Coordinates of C-alpha atoms in Angstrom, one line a residue:
M1 CA 23.9 59.8 -109.9
K2 CA 25.5 60.6 -106.8
N3 CA 24.6 62.2 -103.2
E4 CA 26.9 65.7 -105.0
E5 CA 24.6 65.9 -107.5
K6 CA 21.5 68.0 -107.0
I7 CA 18.3 69.1 -109.3
I8 CA 16.9 72.2 -109.1
W9 CA 13.8 73.6 -109.9
Q10 CA 14.0 77.1 -110.5
D11 CA 10.1 77.8 -110.5
S12 CA 9.9 76.3 -107.4
L13 CA 8.9 78.0 -104.0
S14 CA 11.3 78.8 -100.9
S15 CA 9.1 76.8 -97.2
R16 CA 9.5 80.1 -95.6
E17 CA 7.5 81.2 -98.9
R18 CA 4.6 78.2 -98.6
S19 CA 3.1 79.1 -95.3
F20 CA 1.1 82.0 -95.2
L21 CA -2.1 81.8 -93.4
R22 CA -1.3 81.7 -89.2
P23 CA -2.4 77.7 -88.2
I24 CA -4.3 80.2 -84.8
S25 CA -6.9 81.5 -87.4
V26 CA -7.7 78.3 -88.9
A27 CA -7.8 76.7 -85.4
I28 CA -10.3 79.2 -84.3
V29 CA -12.5 79.4 -87.8
C30 CA -12.6 74.8 -87.4
V31 CA -13.2 75.7 -83.0
V32 CA -16.5 78.2 -84.3
F33 CA -17.9 75.6 -86.0
I34 CA -17.6 72.9 -83.9
G35 CA -19.0 74.9 -81.7
L36 CA -22.2 75.5 -83.5
F37 CA -22.3 72.0 -84.4
L38 CA -22.4 70.8 -80.7
F39 CA -24.8 73.8 -79.7
L40 CA -27.1 72.4 -82.7
G41 CA -26.9 68.9 -81.3
I42 CA -27.0 69.7 -77.9
M43 CA -30.2 72.0 -78.9
D44 CA -31.8 69.2 -80.5
S45 CA -30.8 66.5 -77.6
R46 CA -33.2 68.6 -75.1
R47 CA -35.3 69.3 -77.4
S48 CA -36.5 65.3 -78.1
D49 CA -35.5 65.2 -74.3
R50 CA -38.8 67.7 -73.8
T51 CA -40.7 65.8 -76.3
L52 CA -40.3 62.4 -74.8
T53 CA -40.9 64.0 -71.4
G54 CA -44.2 65.6 -72.6
F55 CA -45.5 62.2 -74.0
M56 CA -44.9 60.6 -71.3
E57 CA -46.3 63.2 -68.8
N58 CA -48.9 63.0 -70.6
R59 CA -49.7 59.9 -70.3
G60 CA -49.8 59.9 -67.0
L61 CA -52.2 62.6 -66.6
T62 CA -54.6 60.4 -68.9
T63 CA -53.8 57.3 -66.3
I64 CA -54.5 59.5 -63.7
S65 CA -57.6 61.5 -65.3
V66 CA -58.9 57.6 -65.7
V67 CA -58.7 56.8 -62.5
R68 CA -60.6 59.9 -61.0
K69 CA -63.5 59.4 -63.5
I70 CA -64.1 55.9 -62.6
A71 CA -63.5 57.3 -58.8
E72 CA -66.0 60.1 -59.2
E73 CA -68.6 58.1 -60.9
N74 CA -67.6 55.6 -57.3
L75 CA -68.5 58.2 -54.9
K76 CA -71.4 59.2 -56.8
N77 CA -73.2 55.4 -56.2
L78 CA -72.1 55.0 -52.7
I79 CA -73.6 58.6 -51.5
Q80 CA -76.8 58.0 -53.8
A81 CA -76.6 54.7 -51.9
S82 CA -76.1 56.4 -48.2
Q83 CA -79.4 58.0 -49.1
R84 CA -83.1 57.9 -47.2
E85 CA -86.0 57.1 -49.0
N86 CA -87.5 60.0 -47.1
A87 CA -85.1 62.4 -48.1
P88 CA -86.7 65.1 -50.8
A89 CA -83.3 64.4 -52.5
F90 CA -84.2 60.2 -52.7
T91 CA -83.7 59.3 -56.6
P92 CA -84.5 55.2 -57.5
L93 CA -81.5 53.2 -57.2
K94 CA -80.1 50.7 -59.4
K95 CA -78.5 47.6 -58.5
E96 CA -75.3 48.5 -59.1
T97 CA -75.3 51.3 -57.0
F98 CA -75.0 49.5 -54.1
A99 CA -71.8 48.3 -55.6
P100 CA -69.6 50.9 -53.7
E101 CA -71.9 50.6 -50.4
N102 CA -70.9 47.3 -50.1
W103 CA -66.5 47.8 -50.8
L104 CA -67.1 50.8 -48.1
T105 CA -68.8 47.7 -45.6
S106 CA -66.2 45.1 -46.7
A107 CA -63.2 47.7 -45.7
L108 CA -64.7 48.0 -42.7
A109 CA -65.2 44.7 -42.1
V110 CA -61.4 43.9 -42.8
I111 CA -60.6 46.7 -39.3
G112 CA -63.2 44.7 -37.5
Q113 CA -61.3 41.3 -38.7
D114 CA -58.1 42.3 -37.6
V115 CA -59.6 43.9 -34.1
D116 CA -61.3 40.0 -33.7
E117 CA -58.5 38.0 -34.3
K118 CA -56.5 40.8 -31.8
W119 CA -59.5 40.2 -29.3
Q120 CA -58.5 36.3 -30.0
A121 CA -55.1 36.8 -29.0
N122 CA -55.5 38.5 -25.5
Q123 CA -53.7 41.3 -27.8
I124 CA -56.9 43.8 -27.4
N125 CA -56.7 47.2 -24.9
N126 CA -58.1 50.2 -25.3
E127 CA -55.0 52.1 -26.0
Y128 CA -54.7 49.6 -29.0
L129 CA -58.0 50.3 -30.2
Q130 CA -57.5 53.8 -29.6
A131 CA -54.0 54.0 -32.0
V132 CA -56.5 51.8 -34.5
A133 CA -59.2 54.9 -34.2
A134 CA -56.4 57.0 -35.1
R135 CA -54.7 55.1 -38.2
E136 CA -57.7 54.2 -39.7
S137 CA -59.5 57.9 -39.2
L138 CA -62.5 56.4 -36.9
W139 CA -64.6 58.2 -34.7
M140 CA -64.5 55.5 -32.3
I141 CA -64.1 51.4 -32.4
A142 CA -65.5 49.6 -29.9
V143 CA -65.3 45.6 -29.0
M144 CA -68.8 43.8 -27.0
D145 CA -69.0 41.1 -25.5
K146 CA -72.0 38.5 -25.9
T147 CA -74.3 40.6 -23.5
G148 CA -74.1 43.9 -25.0
K149 CA -71.6 45.3 -22.9
I150 CA -68.2 47.1 -24.0
V151 CA -65.3 45.5 -22.8
F152 CA -62.4 47.7 -24.7
Q153 CA -63.3 50.9 -26.7
G154 CA -61.2 53.3 -28.3
R155 CA -61.0 57.2 -30.2
P156 CA -58.5 59.0 -31.1
S157 CA -56.5 61.3 -28.7
Q158 CA -58.7 64.8 -28.7
S159 CA -59.8 67.8 -26.7
A160 CA -63.1 66.4 -26.0
E161 CA -65.5 68.3 -24.5
G162 CA -65.6 68.0 -20.8
G163 CA -61.6 67.2 -21.0
K164 CA -62.5 63.8 -21.2
N165 CA -60.4 61.8 -22.4
P166 CA -62.6 58.4 -24.7
G167 CA -59.4 56.0 -24.0
S168 CA -58.8 56.5 -20.5
A169 CA -59.4 53.6 -17.5
D170 CA -63.1 54.9 -17.2
P171 CA -64.7 54.5 -20.7
P172 CA -67.4 57.0 -21.3
F173 CA -69.7 53.7 -22.1
S174 CA -69.9 50.8 -20.8
S175 CA -73.2 49.3 -22.4
G176 CA -73.5 48.8 -25.8
A177 CA -77.0 49.9 -26.0
N178 CA -76.0 53.4 -24.8
L179 CA -73.8 53.9 -27.5
I180 CA -75.9 52.9 -30.1
S181 CA -78.4 55.4 -28.6
L182 CA -75.6 57.9 -29.3
L183 CA -75.1 57.5 -32.2
N184 CA -78.3 57.1 -33.7
Q185 CA -78.7 60.5 -32.2
Q186 CA -75.8 61.9 -33.3
N187 CA -76.4 60.5 -36.5
I188 CA -73.4 59.1 -36.7
N189 CA -72.6 56.2 -39.2
Y190 CA -71.5 52.7 -38.1
V191 CA -71.0 49.7 -38.7
A192 CA -71.8 46.4 -36.0
L193 CA -69.5 43.8 -37.3
Q194 CA -70.1 39.9 -35.0
R195 CA -67.6 37.9 -34.5
K196 CA -67.4 34.5 -36.2
D197 CA -68.5 32.0 -33.0
G198 CA -71.4 34.7 -31.3
S199 CA -69.3 35.9 -28.5
G200 CA -69.3 39.1 -28.6
T201 CA -69.7 42.2 -31.2
V202 CA -67.3 44.8 -33.0
V203 CA -68.6 48.4 -33.3
I204 CA -66.8 50.8 -36.0
A205 CA -67.9 54.0 -36.2
L206 CA -67.6 57.4 -39.0
E207 CA -68.5 60.8 -38.5
K208 CA -69.4 63.0 -41.6
D209 CA -65.5 63.6 -42.4
A210 CA -64.4 60.1 -42.1
L211 CA -67.0 58.8 -44.1
R212 CA -66.3 61.4 -46.7
Y213 CA -62.6 59.6 -46.2
W214 CA -63.3 56.0 -46.6
G215 CA -65.6 56.4 -49.7
M216 CA -63.0 58.2 -51.5
R217 CA -60.0 56.0 -49.9
V218 CA -62.4 53.0 -51.3
A219 CA -63.8 54.7 -54.8
V220 CA -59.6 55.2 -55.7
E221 CA -58.9 52.3 -54.5
K222 CA -61.7 49.6 -56.7
A223 CA -61.2 52.9 -59.9
M224 CA -57.1 51.4 -59.8
E225 CA -58.5 47.5 -59.5
K226 CA -60.2 48.7 -62.9
L227 CA -57.2 50.5 -64.3
G228 CA -54.9 47.6 -63.5
E229 CA -51.4 47.8 -64.0
G230 CA -49.6 48.5 -67.2
R231 CA -46.3 47.9 -68.9
E232 CA -45.2 51.4 -68.3
L233 CA -46.9 51.8 -65.2
V234 CA -44.4 51.4 -62.0
Y235 CA -46.5 52.8 -59.2
L236 CA -49.9 55.5 -58.9
V237 CA -50.8 56.5 -55.6
I238 CA -53.2 59.4 -54.4
M239 CA -53.5 60.9 -50.9
D240 CA -55.7 63.8 -49.8
R241 CA -55.2 66.7 -49.0
E242 CA -53.9 65.7 -45.4
G243 CA -51.0 63.2 -46.8
R244 CA -53.6 60.1 -45.8
V245 CA -53.0 57.6 -48.5
L246 CA -56.8 57.5 -51.0
G247 CA -55.0 54.1 -53.0
Q248 CA -52.1 52.9 -54.3
T249 CA -50.5 50.4 -56.5
G250 CA -47.2 49.3 -57.9
N251 CA -44.0 49.6 -55.8
F252 CA -44.3 53.0 -54.1
P253 CA -41.0 53.4 -52.2
A254 CA -41.9 53.7 -48.5
S255 CA -39.6 56.7 -47.6
W256 CA -41.7 58.8 -50.3
K257 CA -44.9 57.9 -48.5
K258 CA -44.9 61.2 -46.8
I259 CA -45.5 64.9 -47.7
D260 CA -42.3 65.7 -50.0
L261 CA -41.6 69.2 -51.7
A262 CA -43.8 68.1 -54.9
F263 CA -46.6 67.5 -52.9
K264 CA -46.9 70.7 -51.1
D265 CA -45.8 72.9 -54.5
V266 CA -48.8 71.3 -56.1
Q267 CA -51.8 71.0 -53.1
S268 CA -50.6 74.9 -52.6
G269 CA -51.4 75.4 -56.1
K270 CA -47.7 77.2 -56.9
Q271 CA -47.6 74.8 -60.0
T272 CA -50.5 72.3 -61.1
V273 CA -48.2 69.6 -62.6
E274 CA -44.8 68.9 -61.4
T275 CA -42.5 65.8 -63.3
R276 CA -38.9 64.6 -62.0
K277 CA -36.4 62.2 -63.2
I278 CA -35.5 59.9 -60.4
V279 CA -34.0 56.4 -60.2
L280 CA -35.7 53.6 -58.5
D281 CA -33.8 49.7 -57.6
D282 CA -31.5 51.3 -60.2
R283 CA -34.0 52.0 -63.2
P284 CA -34.9 55.3 -64.5
I285 CA -38.1 56.5 -63.4
L286 CA -40.1 59.8 -64.5
D287 CA -42.2 60.8 -61.7
I288 CA -45.2 63.1 -62.2
T289 CA -47.1 64.8 -59.1
T290 CA -50.5 66.7 -60.1
G291 CA -53.5 67.8 -58.1
F292 CA -56.6 65.2 -57.7
K293 CA -60.0 66.5 -57.7
I294 CA -63.5 65.0 -57.6
S295 CA -66.3 67.0 -59.2
E296 CA -64.7 69.8 -59.3
R297 CA -63.2 69.4 -55.6
A298 CA -59.8 69.5 -55.1
E299 CA -59.0 66.3 -53.2
G300 CA -55.5 66.1 -52.9
V301 CA -52.6 64.7 -54.5
A302 CA -51.7 61.9 -57.3
R303 CA -48.4 60.9 -57.7
I304 CA -47.6 58.6 -60.6
G305 CA -44.1 56.8 -61.9
L306 CA -43.7 55.4 -65.5
N307 CA -40.7 53.4 -66.6
W308 CA -38.1 55.3 -68.1
E309 CA -36.3 52.9 -70.0
S310 CA -38.0 52.8 -73.3
A311 CA -37.3 56.9 -73.5
E312 CA -34.0 56.6 -72.3
K313 CA -33.0 53.9 -75.3
V314 CA -34.6 56.7 -78.0
L315 CA -33.2 59.1 -76.3
S316 CA -29.2 57.4 -76.1
E317 CA -30.0 56.4 -79.7
N318 CA -30.9 59.6 -80.9
R319 CA -27.9 61.1 -79.1
R320 CA -25.7 58.0 -80.8
N321 CA -27.6 59.2 -84.1
M322 CA -26.3 62.8 -83.4
I323 CA -22.7 62.1 -82.2
V324 CA -22.2 60.1 -86.0
P325 CA -23.1 62.7 -88.0
L326 CA -21.7 65.2 -85.7
V327 CA -18.4 63.7 -86.2
F328 CA -18.5 63.7 -89.2
T329 CA -19.7 67.5 -89.5
V330 CA -16.5 67.9 -87.4
I331 CA -14.2 66.1 -90.1
V332 CA -15.4 67.8 -92.9
A333 CA -15.8 71.1 -91.5
L334 CA -11.4 70.5 -90.9
L335 CA -10.8 68.9 -94.5
A336 CA -12.7 72.3 -96.1
M337 CA -10.2 74.3 -93.3
W338 CA -7.3 72.4 -94.5
L339 CA -8.5 73.0 -98.3
L340 CA -9.5 76.5 -97.3
Y341 CA -5.7 76.8 -95.7
H342 CA -4.0 74.8 -98.8
D343 CA -5.6 76.8 -101.5
Q344 CA -5.4 80.3 -100.0
N345 CA -1.7 79.5 -99.5
R346 CA -1.7 78.5 -103.4
H347 CA -3.2 81.4 -103.8
M348 CA -0.7 83.6 -102.0
A349 CA 2.3 82.0 -103.2
G350 CA 1.3 82.8 -106.8
I351 CA 0.8 85.9 -105.9
I352 CA 4.2 86.5 -103.9
E353 CA 5.8 84.8 -107.4
M354 CA 4.2 87.3 -109.3
E355 CA 5.1 90.3 -106.9
R356 CA 9.0 88.4 -107.4
R357 CA 8.5 88.4 -110.9
L358 CA 7.2 91.8 -111.4
E359 CA 10.4 93.0 -109.0
K360 CA 12.6 91.4 -111.2
A361 CA 11.1 92.5 -114.7
E362 CA 11.5 95.8 -112.9
R363 CA 14.9 95.6 -112.2
L364 CA 15.5 94.1 -115.4
S365 CA 13.7 97.0 -117.1
S366 CA 16.2 99.5 -115.2
L367 CA 19.2 97.3 -116.6
G368 CA 18.2 97.8 -120.0
Q369 CA 17.5 101.5 -119.3
L370 CA 20.5 101.8 -118.2
A371 CA 22.0 99.4 -120.9
A372 CA 20.7 102.0 -123.3
G373 CA 22.3 104.5 -122.3
V374 CA 25.2 103.6 -121.1
A375 CA 25.2 102.1 -125.1
H376 CA 24.1 106.0 -126.6
E377 CA 26.4 108.0 -124.6
I378 CA 29.5 105.2 -125.2
R379 CA 29.4 103.6 -128.2
N380 CA 29.7 106.8 -130.3
P381 CA 32.7 108.0 -128.5
L382 CA 34.0 104.6 -129.3
N383 CA 33.5 104.4 -132.6
A384 CA 35.7 108.2 -132.5
I385 CA 38.5 106.2 -130.5
S386 CA 38.6 103.3 -132.9
M387 CA 38.5 104.9 -136.1
A388 CA 41.6 107.4 -134.7
S389 CA 43.6 104.2 -133.7
Q390 CA 43.3 103.3 -136.8
R391 CA 44.4 106.3 -138.3
L392 CA 47.3 106.6 -135.7
K393 CA 48.4 102.9 -136.7
R394 CA 48.6 103.7 -140.4
E395 CA 49.1 107.0 -141.0
F396 CA 51.8 108.4 -137.6
M397 CA 53.6 104.9 -137.7
P398 CA 57.2 105.6 -136.4
A399 CA 59.9 105.4 -138.4
D400 CA 62.4 103.9 -135.9
P401 CA 61.6 100.2 -135.7
E402 CA 62.2 99.8 -132.1
K403 CA 59.3 102.6 -131.4
A404 CA 57.5 101.2 -134.1
A405 CA 56.9 97.7 -133.1
E406 CA 56.8 99.7 -129.0
F407 CA 53.6 101.6 -131.2
Q408 CA 52.2 98.6 -133.2
N409 CA 51.8 96.8 -129.8
M410 CA 50.2 100.0 -128.5
A411 CA 47.7 100.1 -130.8
G412 CA 47.1 96.6 -130.3
V413 CA 46.3 96.8 -127.2
I414 CA 44.1 99.8 -127.8
R415 CA 42.1 97.5 -130.8
D416 CA 41.5 95.2 -128.3
E417 CA 40.3 97.2 -125.7
I418 CA 38.1 98.9 -127.4
R419 CA 36.6 95.6 -129.1
R420 CA 36.0 94.3 -125.4
L421 CA 34.1 97.0 -124.7
N422 CA 32.3 96.8 -128.0
G423 CA 30.9 93.3 -126.8
I424 CA 30.1 94.8 -123.2
I425 CA 27.8 97.4 -124.7
E426 CA 26.4 94.7 -127.3
E427 CA 25.9 91.9 -124.5
F428 CA 23.9 95.3 -122.6
L429 CA 22.3 95.8 -125.3
T430 CA 20.8 92.2 -126.2
F431 CA 19.8 91.5 -122.2
S432 CA 18.0 94.9 -122.5
K433 CA 15.8 94.5 -125.5
S434 CA 12.4 93.6 -125.2
R435 CA 10.2 92.5 -127.5
R436 CA 6.8 90.4 -127.5
L437 CA 7.7 86.8 -128.6
E438 CA 6.3 85.9 -132.4
M439 CA 5.7 82.2 -131.8
R440 CA 5.0 79.9 -134.9
E441 CA 5.4 76.1 -135.6
Y442 CA 8.8 75.1 -136.5
P443 CA 11.4 72.3 -136.4
I444 CA 13.6 72.4 -133.3
T445 CA 15.7 69.6 -134.9
E446 CA 16.6 72.5 -137.7
V447 CA 16.7 74.5 -134.7
L448 CA 19.7 72.5 -133.0
R449 CA 21.3 72.1 -136.3
K450 CA 21.6 75.7 -137.1
M451 CA 23.2 76.5 -133.9
T452 CA 25.5 73.1 -134.2
D453 CA 27.1 74.6 -137.0
L454 CA 27.4 77.8 -136.4
I455 CA 29.3 76.7 -133.2
R456 CA 31.2 73.1 -134.1
E457 CA 34.6 75.5 -135.5
E458 CA 35.1 77.2 -132.4
A459 CA 34.9 74.3 -130.3
E460 CA 37.1 72.2 -132.6
S461 CA 39.3 75.3 -132.4
R462 CA 39.3 74.7 -128.7
G463 CA 40.0 71.1 -128.3
I464 CA 35.8 70.3 -127.6
E465 CA 34.3 67.2 -129.2
L466 CA 30.6 68.3 -130.2
K467 CA 28.2 65.9 -130.1
T468 CA 24.3 65.3 -131.4
E469 CA 21.7 62.8 -130.8
W470 CA 18.4 63.2 -132.6
S471 CA 16.2 61.8 -135.2
N472 CA 16.5 63.2 -138.5
E473 CA 12.8 63.4 -138.6
P474 CA 11.4 66.9 -137.9
V475 CA 10.3 67.8 -134.1
I476 CA 8.1 70.3 -134.6
I477 CA 6.8 73.1 -131.8
P478 CA 5.4 76.4 -131.2
M479 CA 8.7 78.7 -130.5
D480 CA 10.1 82.3 -131.2
V481 CA 13.2 80.7 -133.9
D482 CA 15.4 83.7 -132.9
K483 CA 15.0 83.5 -129.5
L484 CA 15.2 80.0 -128.4
Q485 CA 18.1 79.8 -130.9
Q486 CA 20.0 82.7 -128.9
A487 CA 18.6 81.3 -125.8
L488 CA 20.2 77.4 -126.7
F489 CA 23.7 79.4 -128.4
N490 CA 24.1 80.5 -124.6
L491 CA 23.8 77.1 -122.8
V492 CA 26.1 75.7 -125.6
K493 CA 28.5 78.6 -125.4
N494 CA 28.7 78.4 -121.4
A495 CA 29.3 74.9 -121.4
M496 CA 32.1 75.8 -123.5
E497 CA 33.3 78.0 -121.4
S498 CA 33.5 75.7 -118.8
I499 CA 35.6 73.2 -119.9
S500 CA 39.6 73.8 -119.7
G501 CA 41.1 72.1 -122.8
E502 CA 39.9 69.2 -124.2
G503 CA 36.2 67.4 -123.6
S504 CA 33.1 67.3 -124.8
I505 CA 29.8 68.3 -125.2
T506 CA 26.6 66.4 -125.9
I507 CA 23.5 67.9 -127.3
S508 CA 20.3 65.3 -127.7
L509 CA 16.6 65.7 -127.6
R510 CA 13.8 63.1 -126.5
N511 CA 10.4 62.8 -125.4
E512 CA 9.0 63.7 -122.4
G513 CA 5.7 63.0 -121.9
R514 CA 3.0 63.5 -124.2
N515 CA 3.1 67.2 -124.9
S516 CA 7.0 68.2 -124.2
K517 CA 10.2 67.7 -125.5
V518 CA 13.9 68.0 -123.9
V519 CA 16.5 69.8 -125.1
R520 CA 19.9 67.8 -122.7
I521 CA 23.1 69.6 -123.2
S522 CA 25.8 68.1 -121.2
D523 CA 29.6 69.0 -121.0
T524 CA 33.2 67.8 -119.3
G525 CA 34.1 71.3 -117.7
C526 CA 34.5 72.5 -114.1
G527 CA 30.8 71.4 -112.7
M528 CA 29.5 73.8 -110.0
T529 CA 28.6 73.6 -106.3
A530 CA 25.2 73.4 -105.2
E531 CA 25.4 77.3 -104.0
E532 CA 26.4 78.1 -107.4
V533 CA 23.3 76.1 -109.3
E534 CA 21.3 78.0 -106.7
K535 CA 22.8 81.6 -108.3
I536 CA 23.1 80.9 -111.7
F537 CA 20.2 82.2 -113.4
N538 CA 20.2 85.7 -111.1
P539 CA 21.1 88.5 -113.5
E540 CA 23.5 90.0 -110.5
Y541 CA 25.1 86.6 -110.5
T542 CA 28.9 85.3 -112.5
T543 CA 31.9 84.1 -112.3
K544 CA 32.9 85.7 -115.5
Q545 CA 36.4 87.7 -115.4
K546 CA 35.1 89.2 -118.6
G547 CA 31.7 90.3 -119.6
L548 CA 28.9 90.6 -118.3
G549 CA 27.4 87.0 -117.6
L550 CA 23.9 87.7 -118.1
G551 CA 23.9 84.4 -121.1
L552 CA 22.4 82.3 -118.8
S553 CA 19.7 84.8 -116.9
L554 CA 18.6 85.7 -120.6
A555 CA 18.8 82.1 -121.9
H556 CA 16.2 81.3 -118.9
E557 CA 13.4 84.1 -119.7
I558 CA 13.6 83.2 -123.1
V559 CA 12.7 79.4 -122.3
R560 CA 10.1 80.5 -119.1
G561 CA 8.6 83.0 -121.9
H562 CA 7.7 79.4 -123.7
G563 CA 6.2 77.9 -120.9
G564 CA 9.2 75.8 -120.1
E565 CA 11.3 75.2 -118.1
I566 CA 14.8 74.4 -117.6
R567 CA 17.0 72.0 -114.6
V568 CA 20.4 72.2 -113.8
L569 CA 22.2 69.1 -112.8
S570 CA 25.9 69.5 -111.6
R571 CA 28.7 68.0 -109.8
E572 CA 32.1 69.9 -109.3
K573 CA 34.7 68.6 -111.3
V574 CA 33.0 66.2 -113.4
G575 CA 30.7 68.7 -115.2
T576 CA 27.1 69.9 -115.9
T577 CA 24.1 68.4 -117.9
F578 CA 21.4 71.6 -118.6
E579 CA 17.8 69.9 -119.3
V580 CA 15.8 72.2 -121.4
V581 CA 11.9 71.0 -121.2
L582 CA 9.7 72.7 -124.0
P583 CA 5.1 72.6 -124.7
S584 CA 4.8 70.3 -127.6
E585 CA 1.7 72.6 -127.8
K586 CA 0.8 76.5 -127.5
K587 CA -0.5 77.7 -123.8
K588 CA -3.2 79.4 -123.6
D589 CA -2.4 82.4 -121.3
N590 CA 1.0 81.6 -120.1
P591 CA 2.0 84.6 -118.1
H592 CA 5.5 84.4 -119.2
N593 CA 4.8 84.3 -123.1
I594 CA 4.8 88.4 -123.4
R595 CA 7.8 89.9 -123.3
V596 CA 11.6 88.5 -123.0

C-alpha cells in the first residue's frame, strides 16, 4: 500500500484528549516523595553518626576513668609513704607503697642530671636555674661545691618578703648548711643529689603545692605507662587547673598544648564533656575533653584523641547503603508516578469518550425525535398527495393529445418526487429507530449470502461485477441478524454508489486471530481523500446529492453495538476497502451492546 493510503481506527482518541493531568502536579508529588526519602536518609545518617560518636565517646571516657583510678591509687600510696612514723595518722606501710615515692625521686633526679650536665659544660648560672625552677614549679634549685658552698641558685621570680629577688647577684644563701637548716625549719621538702664525680651536690626544694603537683604528675605518668597504647588511641594529655601538663602520651600537637576554649568550658563547669571532630596529619580524630578528678576533687582537664577512621568508614558504608535503596526508591516513586499519570489519563480518556458517545447519542436521539415528528407530520399529507395525483392521472386526463402528454409528464414528476420524499422519510425512520440488540448464534456466511442475493441484480444492472470469497462451511458468531445484515447492506450499497460506470465489488470473509472474524468489502470506485475518510461516519457529513447519507453512520453504530469495529483503507481514484471486524464470542458488559 502506498503513502496515499490511510488506515483509520475509529475508536482511537486524538492527541489532545490523551493528556489531562498537568505535568507540574506529578512533578510536585515526585519532589515531595524524593524530599521525604532524602530527609529520612539524612536523619538516619545523623542518627548513626550520633550513635558511633556516643560509642567512641564512652570508650574515651572509660580510658580516662581507668587512668584516673590508677593515678588515684598511685597518689594514695605516695601520700602514705610520705607519712612520718610519729604522725598520729601513721599506718604501717607495705613494700608496694614505697614505689610511688621512688617514682617521684626518680623524676626529680632527672632534673638534677640535666642541671649537672649544664654545670659540667659551664652553661649554668642563676638565671638558668631560675628558669628551670619556674618551669618545673620548684621552690628552689641550687648547686653546691664539695665544700658545701652554694655556687648557683635560683627561685621563680615573685614578690618575696622584703622585696628581695633570690635570683639576684647577691644570693640569700651562701652555705648549703644554712639552706638545709631553713628548709627543715619551714618544713619544705627537698631532694639532694650528689654529682657523679662527687665534686658537688644539686639541691631541689619543693613546697607543699609543688609537691602535690609533682605527686600528681608522677602518679598520672605511671598510670599512663600501665595503660599502654591502643590501636584507636592517638593521644591522651592531662593538665591541671593551671594548664600544666601532668602527663601525656601519643602524638599530641604542640599548638594545642595551650589552654583553649574546650579547656575553659570544661574547667569552668559549663560543660562536662566537649566532643569535636578534627583532622590531625590528614587523619580524622575524635577529640574528647572532660574534667579530671582525684578523690572527687577537680584536678584539671583530660583530653583524649581517638582514631575516627574506622568509624568514618562505617558511616561512609552506611551512607552508601542508604543511597542505593534511596535511588531505587526514587526510581520506584518516579515509575509509580508515571504509572499513576498514565492510568489516570487512561481513565480520563474513557470518561471523555463516554461523554462524547453520550453527546452523540443525545444528538442522534434528537435527530430521531425530529425524524419521528417529520414522518408523522409529512407522511399523511404525502399519502393524500400521492392518491390525488393517481386520481388526477386516472380521471382528469386531457383529451387533447398534446396536453395529455404534458399532463402525463407532470404527473410523473409528481410521482417521482413523492417517491423521493417517501425515501427520505423512510431513511429518517430507520436511523431513528432504537431497540436492544437481540444477539444469537448465527452463521455470518448465511447473512453474506442473503445480502449478495438481494443486491446482485441491482449491481448487474449497473454493470458492476459482484465477487464473493468465503468457504461453504458455516462460520457462526453472535449477532443480531437483521441489524448486521442491514449494516453490511449499507456498506455494499455505498460501494456501488461510489462506482461510476463499470467496476467490481469483492466481498470476503477471513479470520483475524483466534477471536475475530473480518468481513472485507472492496470496490473499484472513486475512493476518498484522507479528510473524507475522517468524516464518513459522522451523521452530519454526506457527499450524496440525494438522501441524507446516514447509511454509513448507521452501519458504524450497528457494528460497534456488536463489539466490533470498522477499518477503512481508501485511495482516491483507485477504490475503497471496508473491513468489518466482529468478535467470534459474545463479550460481557459491552457498552455498545445495548441500543443501536
